[in-house]
Every structure is written in C-alpha cells, then in structure tokens.
Short mmCIF file of C-alpha atoms and ligand atoms in Angstrom, two decimals:
data_model
loop_
_atom_site.label_atom_id
_atom_site.label_comp_id
_atom_site.label_asym_id
_atom_site.label_seq_id
_atom_site.Cartn_x
_atom_site.Cartn_y
_atom_site.Cartn_z
CA MET F 1256 -47.73 -49.74 51.98
CA SER F 1257 -47.42 -52.95 52.93
CA THR F 1258 -44.01 -54.75 54.22
CA THR F 1259 -45.14 -58.19 54.07
CA SER F 1260 -42.95 -60.89 52.33
CA VAL F 1261 -45.05 -62.93 50.05
CA PHE F 1262 -43.29 -66.21 48.56
CA VAL F 1263 -44.52 -67.28 44.91
CA SER F 1264 -43.34 -70.49 43.95
CA GLY F 1265 -42.90 -71.35 40.02
CA ALA F 1266 -42.50 -67.40 39.50
CA ASN F 1267 -42.15 -67.05 36.28
CA GLY F 1268 -44.99 -69.04 35.20
CA PHE F 1269 -48.00 -67.63 33.38
CA ILE F 1270 -50.27 -66.85 35.97
CA ALA F 1271 -47.77 -66.70 38.97
CA GLN F 1272 -45.78 -63.53 37.01
CA HIS F 1273 -49.51 -61.91 37.23
CA ILE F 1274 -49.45 -62.39 40.89
CA VAL F 1275 -45.53 -61.16 41.07
CA LYS F 1276 -46.96 -57.76 39.66
CA GLN F 1277 -49.93 -57.02 41.66
CA LEU F 1278 -47.95 -58.60 44.56
CA LEU F 1279 -45.30 -55.05 43.30
CA SER F 1280 -47.55 -52.96 43.04
CA LYS F 1281 -49.13 -53.52 46.33
CA GLY F 1282 -46.37 -52.96 47.59
CA TYR F 1283 -45.38 -56.45 49.14
CA ASN F 1284 -42.02 -57.64 48.83
CA VAL F 1285 -41.67 -60.89 46.65
CA VAL F 1286 -39.83 -63.92 47.24
CA GLY F 1287 -40.24 -66.29 43.54
CA SER F 1288 -39.04 -69.67 43.29
CA VAL F 1289 -37.84 -70.54 39.71
CA ARG F 1290 -36.04 -74.09 38.86
CA SER F 1291 -32.97 -72.55 37.74
CA GLU F 1292 -30.73 -69.33 37.34
CA ALA F 1293 -31.32 -68.56 34.02
CA LYS F 1294 -35.20 -68.61 34.50
CA GLY F 1295 -34.95 -66.55 37.71
CA GLU F 1296 -32.86 -63.58 36.01
CA GLU F 1297 -34.94 -63.49 33.09
CA LEU F 1298 -37.71 -63.11 35.17
CA LYS F 1299 -35.86 -60.52 37.56
CA SER F 1300 -35.19 -58.17 34.88
CA LEU F 1301 -38.68 -58.57 32.95
CA VAL F 1302 -39.61 -57.38 36.61
CA ASN F 1303 -37.68 -54.97 37.16
CA ASN F 1304 -38.37 -53.97 40.79
CA ASP F 1305 -35.91 -53.89 43.92
CA LYS F 1306 -38.59 -55.88 45.96
CA PHE F 1307 -38.12 -58.45 44.23
CA SER F 1308 -36.21 -61.79 44.41
CA TYR F 1309 -35.47 -65.18 43.66
CA GLU F 1310 -34.59 -68.83 44.93
CA ILE F 1311 -33.79 -71.44 43.09
CA VAL F 1312 -35.92 -74.76 43.50
CA PRO F 1313 -34.72 -77.26 41.00
CA SER F 1314 -37.14 -80.40 41.58
CA LEU F 1315 -40.26 -80.28 43.05
CA THR F 1316 -39.96 -83.86 44.09
CA GLU F 1317 -37.40 -83.50 46.26
CA ASP F 1318 -37.65 -84.36 49.35
CA GLY F 1319 -36.96 -80.92 51.22
CA ALA F 1320 -37.35 -79.15 47.76
CA PHE F 1321 -38.62 -76.07 50.00
CA ASP F 1322 -36.33 -76.63 53.08
CA ASP F 1323 -33.24 -74.25 52.35
CA ALA F 1324 -35.57 -71.61 50.35
CA LEU F 1325 -37.81 -71.10 53.64
CA LYS F 1326 -34.89 -70.98 56.07
CA LYS F 1327 -33.21 -68.51 54.04
CA HIS F 1328 -36.00 -66.15 54.11
CA PRO F 1329 -37.58 -65.70 57.87
CA GLU F 1330 -39.28 -62.51 56.85
CA VAL F 1331 -41.71 -64.50 54.16
CA THR F 1332 -45.48 -65.07 56.30
CA VAL F 1333 -47.62 -65.59 53.10
CA PHE F 1334 -46.78 -68.36 50.71
CA LEU F 1335 -48.63 -69.45 47.46
CA HIS F 1336 -47.92 -72.54 45.68
CA THR F 1337 -48.83 -72.46 42.17
CA ALA F 1338 -45.44 -74.10 40.53
CA SER F 1339 -47.30 -77.30 39.22
CA PRO F 1340 -46.72 -79.02 35.48
CA PHE F 1341 -49.94 -77.77 33.15
CA SER F 1342 -49.61 -79.83 30.01
CA PHE F 1343 -51.18 -82.68 27.95
CA SER F 1344 -48.61 -83.78 25.84
CA VAL F 1345 -46.57 -85.48 28.28
CA LYS F 1346 -45.45 -88.83 27.80
CA ASP F 1347 -45.20 -90.52 31.36
CA VAL F 1348 -48.50 -89.46 33.21
CA GLU F 1349 -46.90 -90.59 36.72
CA ASN F 1350 -43.98 -89.08 36.59
CA ASP F 1351 -44.49 -85.72 34.36
CA LEU F 1352 -47.65 -84.78 35.76
CA MET F 1353 -48.89 -86.85 39.42
CA LYS F 1354 -45.69 -86.64 41.05
CA PRO F 1355 -44.62 -82.81 41.19
CA ALA F 1356 -48.39 -81.71 41.75
CA VAL F 1357 -48.79 -84.14 44.69
CA SER F 1358 -45.10 -83.99 45.99
CA GLY F 1359 -44.40 -80.45 45.38
CA THR F 1360 -48.01 -79.56 47.27
CA LEU F 1361 -46.64 -81.51 50.09
CA ASN F 1362 -43.21 -80.50 50.24
CA ALA F 1363 -43.59 -77.33 49.80
CA LEU F 1364 -46.49 -77.70 52.79
CA LYS F 1365 -44.19 -79.96 54.68
CA ALA F 1366 -41.55 -76.75 54.70
CA ILE F 1367 -43.84 -74.51 55.76
CA LYS F 1368 -44.59 -76.46 58.53
CA GLU F 1369 -40.95 -76.56 59.69
CA HIS F 1370 -39.19 -74.53 58.59
CA GLY F 1371 -41.57 -71.42 58.07
CA PRO F 1372 -43.79 -71.14 61.50
CA GLN F 1373 -44.05 -67.67 60.78
CA ILE F 1374 -45.93 -68.02 57.55
CA LYS F 1375 -49.68 -67.33 58.25
CA ARG F 1376 -51.62 -68.02 54.87
CA VAL F 1377 -51.25 -70.26 52.67
CA VAL F 1378 -52.38 -70.13 49.07
CA VAL F 1379 -52.88 -73.07 46.59
CA THR F 1380 -52.94 -72.86 42.86
CA SER F 1381 -55.74 -75.56 42.43
CA SER F 1382 -58.16 -76.04 39.32
CA ALA F 1383 -61.89 -76.29 38.40
CA VAL F 1384 -60.24 -79.97 36.81
CA ALA F 1385 -60.52 -80.93 40.57
CA VAL F 1386 -64.05 -79.52 40.97
CA PHE F 1387 -65.36 -80.93 37.93
CA GLY F 1388 -66.04 -83.95 36.02
CA PHE F 1389 -64.91 -85.03 32.38
CA GLY F 1390 -65.48 -87.50 29.80
CA PRO F 1391 -68.13 -89.94 30.71
CA GLN F 1392 -67.73 -88.00 34.71
CA PHE F 1393 -69.39 -84.62 33.07
CA ASP F 1394 -72.88 -84.29 34.09
CA ALA F 1395 -74.29 -82.13 31.57
CA ASN F 1396 -77.46 -81.38 33.77
CA LYS F 1397 -74.93 -80.77 37.00
CA VAL F 1398 -74.20 -77.12 38.26
CA TYR F 1399 -71.56 -77.64 39.68
CA ASN F 1400 -69.95 -75.06 42.53
CA GLU F 1401 -67.44 -75.34 45.71
CA ASP F 1402 -68.00 -78.82 47.36
CA ASP F 1403 -67.67 -80.71 44.28
CA TRP F 1404 -65.11 -83.36 43.90
CA ASN F 1405 -63.81 -84.71 40.05
CA PRO F 1406 -64.50 -88.17 40.68
CA VAL F 1407 -61.58 -89.50 38.20
CA THR F 1408 -59.32 -91.97 40.21
CA TYR F 1409 -55.67 -92.36 40.10
CA GLU F 1410 -55.58 -94.91 38.07
CA GLN F 1411 -58.34 -93.34 35.24
CA ALA F 1412 -55.98 -90.33 35.84
CA LEU F 1413 -52.96 -92.82 34.41
CA SER F 1414 -54.73 -93.83 31.38
CA ASN F 1415 -53.59 -90.34 29.29
CA PRO F 1416 -52.35 -87.27 29.91
CA MET F 1417 -55.80 -84.95 30.04
CA PHE F 1418 -57.27 -87.17 32.55
CA GLY F 1419 -53.51 -87.10 33.56
CA TYR F 1420 -53.61 -83.48 34.13
CA PHE F 1421 -57.48 -83.43 35.65
CA GLY F 1422 -55.91 -86.21 38.27
CA SER F 1423 -52.60 -84.46 39.33
CA LYS F 1424 -54.60 -81.13 40.12
CA LYS F 1425 -57.61 -83.33 41.94
CA TYR F 1426 -54.92 -85.16 43.81
CA ALA F 1427 -52.44 -82.48 44.63
CA GLU F 1428 -55.68 -80.46 46.15
CA LYS F 1429 -56.72 -83.49 47.85
CA ALA F 1430 -52.72 -83.96 49.91
CA ALA F 1431 -53.19 -80.61 50.95
CA HIS F 1432 -56.59 -80.91 52.90
CA ASP F 1433 -55.48 -84.55 53.93
CA PHE F 1434 -51.93 -82.53 55.47
CA VAL F 1435 -54.36 -79.50 56.99
CA ALA F 1436 -56.41 -82.01 58.91
CA LYS F 1437 -54.02 -84.61 59.65
CA GLU F 1438 -51.09 -81.76 61.36
CA THR F 1439 -50.82 -78.82 63.64
CA VAL F 1440 -49.85 -76.07 61.06
CA ASN F 1441 -49.80 -72.13 62.46
CA PHE F 1442 -51.51 -71.46 59.15
CA GLY F 1443 -55.14 -70.46 56.81
CA ILE F 1444 -54.83 -72.60 53.51
CA SER F 1445 -56.96 -71.55 50.66
CA PHE F 1446 -57.56 -73.32 47.22
CA ILE F 1447 -58.13 -70.76 43.96
CA ASN F 1448 -59.39 -73.35 41.80
CA PRO F 1449 -59.53 -71.58 37.63
CA PRO F 1450 -61.03 -73.49 34.64
CA TYR F 1451 -58.89 -72.27 31.29
CA VAL F 1452 -57.24 -69.30 32.15
CA PHE F 1453 -56.86 -66.57 29.19
CA GLY F 1454 -55.66 -63.27 29.04
CA PRO F 1455 -52.07 -61.25 28.10
CA GLN F 1456 -48.69 -62.13 29.57
CA ALA F 1457 -47.70 -60.02 32.37
CA TYR F 1458 -44.43 -58.29 30.48
CA ALA F 1459 -43.11 -59.20 26.75
CA ILE F 1460 -44.13 -62.52 24.76
CA LYS F 1461 -40.73 -64.21 23.93
CA ASP F 1462 -42.31 -66.55 21.71
CA LYS F 1463 -45.47 -66.51 20.05
CA THR F 1464 -45.49 -69.32 18.11
CA THR F 1465 -46.72 -71.51 21.10
CA LEU F 1466 -47.92 -70.04 24.19
CA ASN F 1467 -49.23 -70.83 27.50
CA THR F 1468 -51.43 -74.74 27.24
CA SER F 1469 -54.84 -72.27 28.26
CA ASN F 1470 -53.94 -69.23 26.29
CA GLU F 1471 -52.83 -71.93 23.26
CA VAL F 1472 -56.74 -72.26 23.06
CA ILE F 1473 -56.75 -69.24 22.18
CA ASN F 1474 -53.32 -68.42 19.92
CA LYS F 1475 -54.56 -72.06 17.74
CA VAL F 1476 -57.77 -69.73 16.41
CA VAL F 1477 -55.63 -66.55 15.36
CA LYS F 1478 -53.34 -69.24 14.09
CA LEU F 1479 -56.24 -70.57 11.21
CA THR F 1480 -56.55 -69.30 8.07
CA LYS F 1481 -59.94 -68.00 6.00
CA ASN F 1482 -60.39 -71.67 4.93
CA ASP F 1483 -59.76 -73.41 7.64
CA VAL F 1484 -62.53 -75.31 10.09
CA LEU F 1485 -62.86 -73.95 13.09
CA PRO F 1486 -63.82 -76.68 15.89
CA ALA F 1487 -67.07 -76.62 17.56
CA GLU F 1488 -66.10 -75.94 21.35
CA GLY F 1489 -66.21 -74.65 24.51
CA HIS F 1490 -65.43 -74.43 28.07
CA VAL F 1491 -65.15 -72.24 30.75
CA PHE F 1492 -62.89 -69.44 31.38
CA VAL F 1493 -61.70 -67.07 33.97
CA ASP F 1494 -59.40 -63.74 32.45
CA VAL F 1495 -55.80 -63.99 34.31
CA ARG F 1496 -55.85 -60.68 36.22
CA ASP F 1497 -58.61 -61.72 37.76
CA VAL F 1498 -56.99 -65.50 38.67
CA ALA F 1499 -54.08 -63.43 40.37
CA ARG F 1500 -55.88 -60.59 42.29
CA ALA F 1501 -58.02 -64.15 43.49
CA HIS F 1502 -54.65 -65.07 44.39
CA LEU F 1503 -54.28 -61.52 47.05
CA VAL F 1504 -57.89 -62.07 48.05
CA ALA F 1505 -57.15 -65.45 49.12
CA PHE F 1506 -54.50 -64.43 51.44
CA GLU F 1507 -56.07 -60.87 52.66
CA LYS F 1508 -59.17 -61.82 53.73
CA ASP F 1509 -60.05 -64.03 56.51
CA GLU F 1510 -63.25 -65.22 54.74
CA ALA F 1511 -60.83 -67.23 52.31
CA VAL F 1512 -59.72 -69.14 54.73
CA SER F 1513 -60.17 -72.56 54.27
CA LYS F 1514 -62.39 -72.40 50.94
CA ARG F 1515 -62.30 -73.20 47.71
CA LEU F 1516 -62.29 -70.40 44.87
CA LEU F 1517 -64.14 -71.53 41.48
CA LEU F 1518 -62.85 -68.80 39.97
CA VAL F 1519 -65.54 -69.02 36.54
CA SER F 1520 -66.23 -66.16 34.80
CA GLY F 1521 -68.86 -67.70 31.79
CA SER F 1522 -68.50 -70.07 29.18
CA TYR F 1523 -66.73 -69.56 25.68
CA THR F 1524 -66.82 -71.60 22.41
CA LEU F 1525 -64.47 -71.10 19.57
CA ASP F 1526 -67.22 -69.62 17.71
CA THR F 1527 -67.62 -66.82 19.53
CA ILE F 1528 -63.93 -66.12 19.42
CA ALA F 1529 -63.35 -66.39 16.34
CA ASN F 1530 -66.18 -63.83 16.05
CA ILE F 1531 -65.17 -61.57 18.49
CA ILE F 1532 -61.42 -61.36 16.82
CA ASN F 1533 -62.89 -60.67 13.34
CA LYS F 1534 -65.10 -57.76 14.87
CA LYS F 1535 -62.06 -56.46 16.82
CA PHE F 1536 -59.18 -56.77 14.43
CA PRO F 1537 -60.67 -56.99 10.83
CA GLN F 1538 -56.85 -57.45 8.82
CA THR F 1539 -56.99 -60.47 10.87
CA THR F 1540 -56.63 -64.15 8.91
CA VAL F 1541 -59.25 -66.15 11.39
CA PRO F 1542 -62.45 -67.54 10.07
CA LYS F 1543 -65.52 -66.11 10.81
CA GLY F 1544 -67.15 -68.54 13.66
CA ASP F 1545 -70.92 -69.51 13.27
CA GLU F 1546 -72.35 -68.98 16.60
CA SER F 1547 -76.08 -71.19 15.10
CA ARG F 1548 -74.11 -73.40 16.67
CA ASN F 1549 -73.44 -72.46 20.50
CA PRO F 1550 -76.89 -73.87 21.76
CA GLU F 1551 -75.24 -77.42 20.56
CA THR F 1552 -72.01 -76.73 22.30
CA SER F 1553 -72.99 -75.49 25.16
CA LYS F 1554 -75.02 -78.86 26.32
CA ARG F 1555 -71.27 -80.01 26.24
CA ILE F 1556 -69.83 -77.25 28.90
CA HIS F 1557 -70.05 -77.53 32.71
CA LYS F 1558 -72.89 -75.53 33.87
CA PHE F 1559 -71.77 -73.40 37.78
CA ASP F 1560 -73.23 -71.95 40.44
CA ASN F 1561 -69.94 -69.76 42.08
CA SER F 1562 -71.38 -67.00 44.25
CA ARG F 1563 -70.01 -68.06 47.11
CA THR F 1564 -66.79 -67.12 45.81
CA GLN F 1565 -67.84 -63.89 44.43
CA LYS F 1566 -68.87 -63.12 47.60
CA ILE F 1567 -66.31 -63.43 49.19
CA LEU F 1568 -63.88 -62.03 46.11
CA GLY F 1569 -66.23 -58.57 46.38
CA PHE F 1570 -64.96 -58.18 42.24
CA GLU F 1571 -66.69 -58.88 39.20
CA PHE F 1572 -64.94 -61.34 36.35
CA LYS F 1573 -63.47 -60.13 32.86
CA PRO F 1574 -66.37 -60.54 30.52
CA LEU F 1575 -64.92 -63.01 27.72
CA GLU F 1576 -64.52 -59.82 25.20
CA GLU F 1577 -61.95 -58.24 27.02
CA SER F 1578 -60.30 -61.16 28.11
CA ILE F 1579 -59.71 -62.16 23.88
CA ILE F 1580 -59.00 -58.55 22.50
CA ASP F 1581 -56.42 -58.03 25.11
CA THR F 1582 -54.44 -62.00 24.44
CA VAL F 1583 -55.55 -61.47 20.40
CA ASP F 1584 -54.17 -57.39 20.99
CA GLN F 1585 -50.92 -58.77 21.95
CA ILE F 1586 -50.68 -61.08 19.96
CA TYR F 1587 -50.44 -58.98 17.25
CA ASN F 1588 -49.37 -55.91 18.17
CA ALA F 1589 -46.61 -55.89 21.49
P1 LIG C 1915 -47.09 -72.54 32.99
O1 LIG C 1915 -46.92 -73.92 32.57
O2 LIG C 1915 -47.20 -71.13 32.62
O3 LIG C 1915 -46.21 -72.00 34.69
C1 LIG C 1915 -45.85 -73.22 35.42
C2 LIG C 1915 -45.10 -73.04 36.62
O4 LIG C 1915 -45.04 -74.05 37.55
C3 LIG C 1915 -43.85 -72.30 35.35
O5 LIG C 1915 -43.00 -71.52 36.93
C4 LIG C 1915 -43.16 -73.99 35.65
O6 LIG C 1915 -41.63 -73.74 36.12
C5 LIG C 1915 -44.02 -74.22 36.84
N1 LIG C 1915 -43.59 -75.89 36.73
C6 LIG C 1915 -43.88 -76.97 36.33
N2 LIG C 1915 -43.99 -78.03 36.24
C7 LIG C 1915 -42.77 -78.51 37.38
C8 LIG C 1915 -41.92 -79.39 37.70
N3 LIG C 1915 -42.42 -80.51 36.99
N4 LIG C 1915 -41.57 -79.06 38.70
C9 LIG C 1915 -40.83 -77.83 38.77
N5 LIG C 1915 -41.92 -76.53 38.71
C10 LIG C 1915 -42.69 -77.08 37.62
O7 LIG C 1915 -48.80 -72.52 34.02
P2 LIG C 1915 -49.43 -71.62 34.62
O8 LIG C 1915 -49.30 -70.13 34.65
O9 LIG C 1915 -51.00 -71.47 33.40
O10 LIG C 1915 -50.32 -72.61 35.74
C11 LIG C 1915 -49.69 -72.10 36.83
C12 LIG C 1915 -50.49 -72.71 38.35
O11 LIG C 1915 -52.07 -72.52 38.01
C13 LIG C 1915 -50.43 -74.77 37.94
O12 LIG C 1915 -50.81 -75.34 39.25
C14 LIG C 1915 -51.43 -75.27 37.03
O13 LIG C 1915 -52.08 -76.33 37.10
C15 LIG C 1915 -52.79 -73.88 37.25
N6 LIG C 1915 -54.05 -73.43 36.62
C16 LIG C 1915 -53.79 -72.98 35.65
C17 LIG C 1915 -54.88 -72.87 34.53
C18 LIG C 1915 -54.82 -72.62 33.50
O14 LIG C 1915 -55.68 -72.71 32.50
N7 LIG C 1915 -53.42 -71.51 33.29
C19 LIG C 1915 -56.53 -73.33 34.71
C20 LIG C 1915 -56.34 -74.00 36.46
C21 LIG C 1915 -55.31 -74.28 37.11
P3 LIG C 1915 -40.98 -74.18 34.81
O15 LIG C 1915 -41.13 -72.47 34.13
O16 LIG C 1915 -39.64 -74.03 34.58
O17 LIG C 1915 -41.05 -74.92 33.43
#
C-alpha cells in the first residue's frame, strides 16, 4: 500500500469525490480543498476514512489562494486540480467562469512552485471543450484528437455562458501550459480532457431534483413523462469512474507527463438514453426514444480519435448503457 499524499482541489465536486474514493481505496493519503468548513465536514463524514483530511480554500481568485494549504502539507507530492466552475447559467461570464478557472489554475501552480517544491506530479482537470469547436466553429468532418484546441477567442467566450464555460476551460488549460513553459518547476504535468461526464455520484445523493451539470442531461430525461417530447440532441460522453481512474493513471504513469488525455467513451443521443431507461426500468415515465433520428442527430456530434490516450491509460472506457443504468438506478432506487 502506498503512503503518497495527494492534494485534490474542489474535493467535494462530482468528479473529485470519485477521485478521492479511488485514491483512498488504493491506500493514498488525501488532502482535499473545499470552500467552507460545512462542506469539508460533510465530505469528511461521507468519506469516513482516517486517511482523508481537508483544508479550506475559500476563493480560487484570491492571490495566494492555495499557499496556506500547501504550507501546512509538506508531505503532499501529487496535486490534482479539479476545482473550476461548471455551469451554463451564470450572470457574469468573466467573473463567474473565466476568472475562477484561469486564476484558480495559476494560483494552484504558483503555490506548488513556491510552497510545494516536493510536489512531483500535477494533473489539471481540463475538458473536451478545450479541444472541440462548437457552434460556427464545429467541424462535422473533422476527427478531433489530443492536438486540437477549441478556436474560441477570449472575447467570443464572453458573449454567453455556454461559450464562457468553453473559454474558461480553454484559457485555464492554456495558462497552465504557458506557466510550465516559462517557469522552472519540479513537477511533471498532465491534462484530463473529458466531454460530458455521466455516472452515479460516489456517495449518496442529497438532492435528486437537480444533479451536477453533466448528469442533469440524464436527469432531465428521467424527469420527462410519457407525452413529453424528447429533443433530438446528442454529444459525446465518458463515465465518471473512468475519469477518476484516468486522474490516478495520469500521475502514476510516466507516459502521461506533458500529455492531454482525451477521455471519450463514445456518443449518445437522448433517444438512445430514453430507450436504455425504458428497457431497464419498465415502470419509468420516460417516453420511448425514436432512434431512427440518430443518424441525423449524429451529424451534429464531434468525431474523435483518442487512440493515443487509450494506449496510455491501458483500460477500456465504460459503455453508455452501463453509465446510464448505474446513474438512473441511483436516482430511482438509492
Ligand atoms: P462540480 O460542480 O460537481 O464540482 C466543481 C468543484 O469546483 C466543486 O468543488 C466546486 O466547489 C468547485 N468550484 C466551482 N466553482 C468554484 C469557484 N468559483 N471557486 C471555488 N471553487 C469552485 O463539477 P464537476 O465535478 O463536474 O467538475 C469538476 C471539474 O471537471 C471541473 O474543472 C470541470 O470543468 C471539469 N469537467 C467536468 C465535466 C463534466 O461533464 N462533469 C466535463 C469536463 C470537465 P463548490 O461545491 O463549493 O461549488
């Protein structure tokens, strides 16, 4: 069993809770950062493991945000930066999305350089939205891979919350690449680039009315009744347990250093999700999907080749059916 200590920023988030759970199950010590004591205590009781402790980092944008937390933990040798706003319903794109994402990443890296010289590996949770183009910048014929960057400019990102989220992930990731290119650092860095992340919550769900942003795609279908109309929509996805596992591989394997890991399992449409739910949960109120629409819907879904990522990871991504069934089972039955 390992005694390595791993710092996880935003430890109470949907993805981060799975990371914490997997780290603890592999024997790592975990120091998580959260925004308040109440959130720290709640997470501590969910996690229920002596190898977990938390630090309060109230704001990502404050200068020196992570300094005190790292000064208190000279034992930490791995830093996983997951904290970043993920919402499409903010009022002020720059202050609610761009700044916390970009400054949060830079504050983490500066703290590591200045107060965590013993830290050898850093993993930044970026996103597939830092890779793909959207709206007028979506290219239906392009096969996107680990080398691609969303062409959205900073100014375009400010135009609406959706582009704001895309821009926040792109410019936060770019800031990290620039930081390690310019500064002398003791660590190797890796990036995790997932699209929509589906799957059950790591621990019990407190409020099922609204889930985290990506699982709300599934929850919105779950909340439909038989006469509701399913929109002809789809995208690409990956399961949260695979995203967490990839964060561990990213610091455990040397091949992952300086790499962007494009974590895409496959595509989904709401029609397919509805049919998976109907097949597995016959009592559901969800309308039947019309999968004859899938070829048309698929024309609006990004094509991808993540074979380099898959080679580094060395495990298979969970298929859509498993991800949907486990998510919906938790909503209906847990
Ligand atoms: P969650 O919303 O569940 O978790 C986000 C975490 O970041 C929480 O700990 C949250 O703290 C913290 N956070 C958000 N905004 C701020 C802020 N302004 N200041 C301080 N802390 C903040 O999201 P996910 O788990 O889904 O996302 C985690 C990471 O994964 C993010 O970087 C996201 O961009 C990325 N990602 C997510 C995808 C998905 O589909 N879920 C896809 C691709 C990337 P609090 O609970 O206090 O709000």
